mmCIF file of C-alpha atoms in Angstrom:
data_model
loop_
_atom_site.group_PDB
_atom_site.id
_atom_site.type_symbol
_atom_site.label_atom_id
_atom_site.label_comp_id
_atom_site.label_asym_id
_atom_site.label_seq_id
_atom_site.Cartn_x
_atom_site.Cartn_y
_atom_site.Cartn_z
ATOM 1 C CA MET A 1 -0.053 0.190 -0.028
ATOM 2 C CA SER A 2 1.284 3.282 -0.977
ATOM 3 C CA LEU A 3 1.007 6.295 1.230
ATOM 4 C CA LEU A 4 1.120 8.759 -1.749
ATOM 5 C CA VAL A 5 -1.830 8.101 -4.244
ATOM 6 C CA SER A 6 -2.114 9.979 -7.512
ATOM 7 C CA ILE A 7 -5.516 10.582 -9.342
ATOM 8 C CA ASP A 8 -5.272 10.530 -13.093
ATOM 9 C CA PRO A 9 -8.934 11.191 -14.448
ATOM 10 C CA ASP A 10 -7.800 10.104 -18.071
ATOM 11 C CA ASN A 11 -6.332 6.764 -16.918
ATOM 12 C CA LEU A 12 -9.074 5.441 -14.806
ATOM 13 C CA GLY A 13 -9.475 1.862 -15.827
ATOM 14 C CA GLU A 14 -12.966 -0.267 -15.230
ATOM 15 C CA ALA A 15 -15.942 1.838 -13.568
ATOM 16 C CA LYS A 16 -18.723 0.527 -11.502
ATOM 17 C CA GLU A 17 -21.791 1.298 -13.278
ATOM 18 C CA THR A 18 -25.093 1.934 -11.191
ATOM 19 C CA LYS A 19 -28.425 3.468 -11.538
ATOM 20 C CA ALA A 20 -30.418 5.815 -8.875
ATOM 21 C CA ALA A 21 -32.546 3.938 -6.467
ATOM 22 C CA PRO A 22 -36.180 3.954 -7.278
ATOM 23 C CA ASP A 23 -36.350 5.836 -3.719
ATOM 24 C CA ARG A 24 -34.260 8.108 -4.687
ATOM 25 C CA LEU A 25 -35.300 8.989 -8.009
ATOM 26 C CA LEU A 26 -36.919 12.405 -8.810
ATOM 27 C CA ALA A 27 -36.772 13.070 -12.412
ATOM 28 C CA GLY A 28 -35.142 11.626 -15.257
ATOM 29 C CA ASP A 29 -33.155 8.108 -15.737
ATOM 30 C CA PRO A 30 -29.335 9.178 -14.568
ATOM 31 C CA SER A 31 -26.626 6.684 -14.868
ATOM 32 C CA PHE A 32 -23.603 6.853 -12.626
ATOM 33 C CA ARG A 33 -19.889 5.318 -12.930
ATOM 34 C CA THR A 34 -17.790 5.148 -9.901
ATOM 35 C CA TRP A 35 -14.028 4.489 -9.922
ATOM 36 C CA GLU A 36 -12.959 3.665 -6.454
ATOM 37 C CA LEU A 37 -9.075 4.786 -6.509
ATOM 38 C CA ASP A 38 -8.576 3.918 -2.707
ATOM 39 C CA ASP A 39 -9.636 3.593 0.777
ATOM 40 C CA SER A 40 -8.005 3.430 4.218
ATOM 41 C CA ARG A 41 -8.875 2.940 7.630
ATOM 42 C CA GLY A 42 -10.439 -0.433 6.872
ATOM 43 C CA GLY A 43 -13.002 1.432 4.257
ATOM 44 C CA GLU A 44 -13.963 4.344 6.344
ATOM 45 C CA VAL A 45 -12.259 6.585 3.952
ATOM 46 C CA SER A 46 -12.491 5.992 0.356
ATOM 47 C CA THR A 47 -11.662 7.951 -2.598
ATOM 48 C CA GLY A 48 -12.393 7.925 -6.384
ATOM 49 C CA ILE A 49 -14.128 9.501 -9.124
ATOM 50 C CA TRP A 50 -18.166 9.643 -10.071
ATOM 51 C CA GLU A 51 -19.745 10.457 -12.939
ATOM 52 C CA ALA A 52 -23.507 10.969 -13.201
ATOM 53 C CA THR A 53 -25.587 11.617 -16.359
ATOM 54 C CA PRO A 54 -28.568 14.267 -16.155
ATOM 55 C CA GLY A 55 -31.468 13.717 -13.911
ATOM 56 C CA THR A 56 -32.707 14.584 -10.368
ATOM 57 C CA THR A 57 -32.252 12.516 -7.129
ATOM 58 C CA ARG A 58 -32.630 13.055 -3.484
ATOM 59 C CA SER A 59 -29.397 12.627 -1.780
ATOM 60 C CA ILE A 60 -29.338 11.757 2.238
ATOM 61 C CA LYS A 61 -25.614 12.188 3.545
ATOM 62 C CA GLY A 62 -26.278 10.284 6.564
ATOM 63 C CA GLU A 63 -23.262 9.967 8.803
ATOM 64 C CA THR A 64 -20.526 10.470 5.675
ATOM 65 C CA PHE A 65 -18.508 13.504 5.506
ATOM 66 C CA GLU A 66 -17.747 14.278 1.577
ATOM 67 C CA PHE A 67 -15.022 16.662 -0.306
ATOM 68 C CA CYS A 68 -16.213 17.104 -3.756
ATOM 69 C CA HIS A 69 -14.182 18.655 -6.947
ATOM 70 C CA ILE A 70 -16.087 18.974 -9.982
ATOM 71 C CA LEU A 71 -14.000 18.191 -12.851
ATOM 72 C CA SER A 72 -16.579 18.575 -15.712
ATOM 73 C CA GLY A 73 -20.286 19.421 -15.727
ATOM 74 C CA VAL A 74 -22.821 21.562 -14.068
ATOM 75 C CA VAL A 75 -25.095 20.357 -10.845
ATOM 76 C CA GLU A 76 -27.293 22.116 -9.080
ATOM 77 C CA ILE A 77 -27.669 21.113 -5.383
ATOM 78 C CA THR A 78 -30.571 22.132 -2.977
ATOM 79 C CA PRO A 79 -30.367 21.228 0.498
ATOM 80 C CA GLU A 80 -33.750 20.695 2.501
ATOM 81 C CA GLY A 81 -34.969 24.074 3.454
ATOM 82 C CA GLY A 82 -32.194 26.209 1.646
ATOM 83 C CA ALA A 83 -31.777 27.803 -1.594
ATOM 84 C CA PRO A 84 -30.071 25.877 -4.422
ATOM 85 C CA VAL A 85 -26.204 26.296 -5.469
ATOM 86 C CA VAL A 86 -24.804 25.727 -8.665
ATOM 87 C CA TYR A 87 -21.343 23.737 -8.825
ATOM 88 C CA ARG A 88 -19.400 23.791 -12.223
ATOM 89 C CA ALA A 89 -16.098 22.631 -13.509
ATOM 90 C CA GLY A 90 -13.118 23.756 -10.895
ATOM 91 C CA ASP A 91 -15.686 24.515 -8.001
ATOM 92 C CA SER A 92 -14.976 22.143 -4.607
ATOM 93 C CA PHE A 93 -17.261 21.752 -1.709
ATOM 94 C CA VAL A 94 -18.217 19.732 1.392
ATOM 95 C CA MET A 95 -21.391 17.899 2.380
ATOM 96 C CA LYS A 96 -21.473 17.339 6.078
ATOM 97 C CA PRO A 97 -23.373 14.713 8.225
ATOM 98 C CA GLY A 98 -26.917 14.947 8.213
ATOM 99 C CA LEU A 99 -27.331 16.704 5.085
ATOM 100 C CA VAL A 100 -30.547 15.907 2.745
ATOM 101 C CA SER A 101 -30.594 17.294 -0.530
ATOM 102 C CA THR A 102 -31.985 17.431 -4.092
ATOM 103 C CA TRP A 103 -29.389 16.398 -6.633
ATOM 104 C CA ARG A 104 -30.179 18.206 -10.104
ATOM 105 C CA THR A 105 -27.283 17.143 -13.039
ATOM 106 C CA ILE A 106 -27.608 19.494 -15.469
ATOM 107 C CA GLU A 107 -24.854 18.435 -17.638
ATOM 108 C CA THR A 108 -23.427 15.042 -16.867
ATOM 109 C CA VAL A 109 -21.179 15.820 -13.824
ATOM 110 C CA ARG A 110 -17.680 14.145 -13.065
ATOM 111 C CA LYS A 111 -16.172 14.831 -9.442
ATOM 112 C CA ILE A 112 -13.307 13.522 -7.565
ATOM 113 C CA PHE A 113 -14.659 12.427 -4.177
ATOM 114 C CA VAL A 114 -13.491 11.692 -0.487
ATOM 115 C CA VAL A 115 -15.818 10.489 1.653
ATOM 116 C CA VAL A 116 -15.261 9.517 5.361
ATOM 117 C CA GLY A 117 -17.459 8.051 7.512
#
């Protein structure tokens, strides 16, 4: 196990492909691809790249903390009871434990993520 992990978005290998869970799907038919690049501390910390096609889903963070950096695309996140926030390529944000939101992918989005939970 290396203590230094490089992330090369142009050389990812095979992705895990999934769809939105029926109880989370709000609009459209988004598809998701996830490249798990590293996990540490017995799976408590995971790092990778995630991609979603357009559509709207309900996001429930539960007990996880997630840092995101948008590589491409556009997404609008609306926290429950809050105002929508739009993120584009180059933007970074953190979703804290307990966040419940609507995640609307406007243009296919690809992000680097680090999840702690």
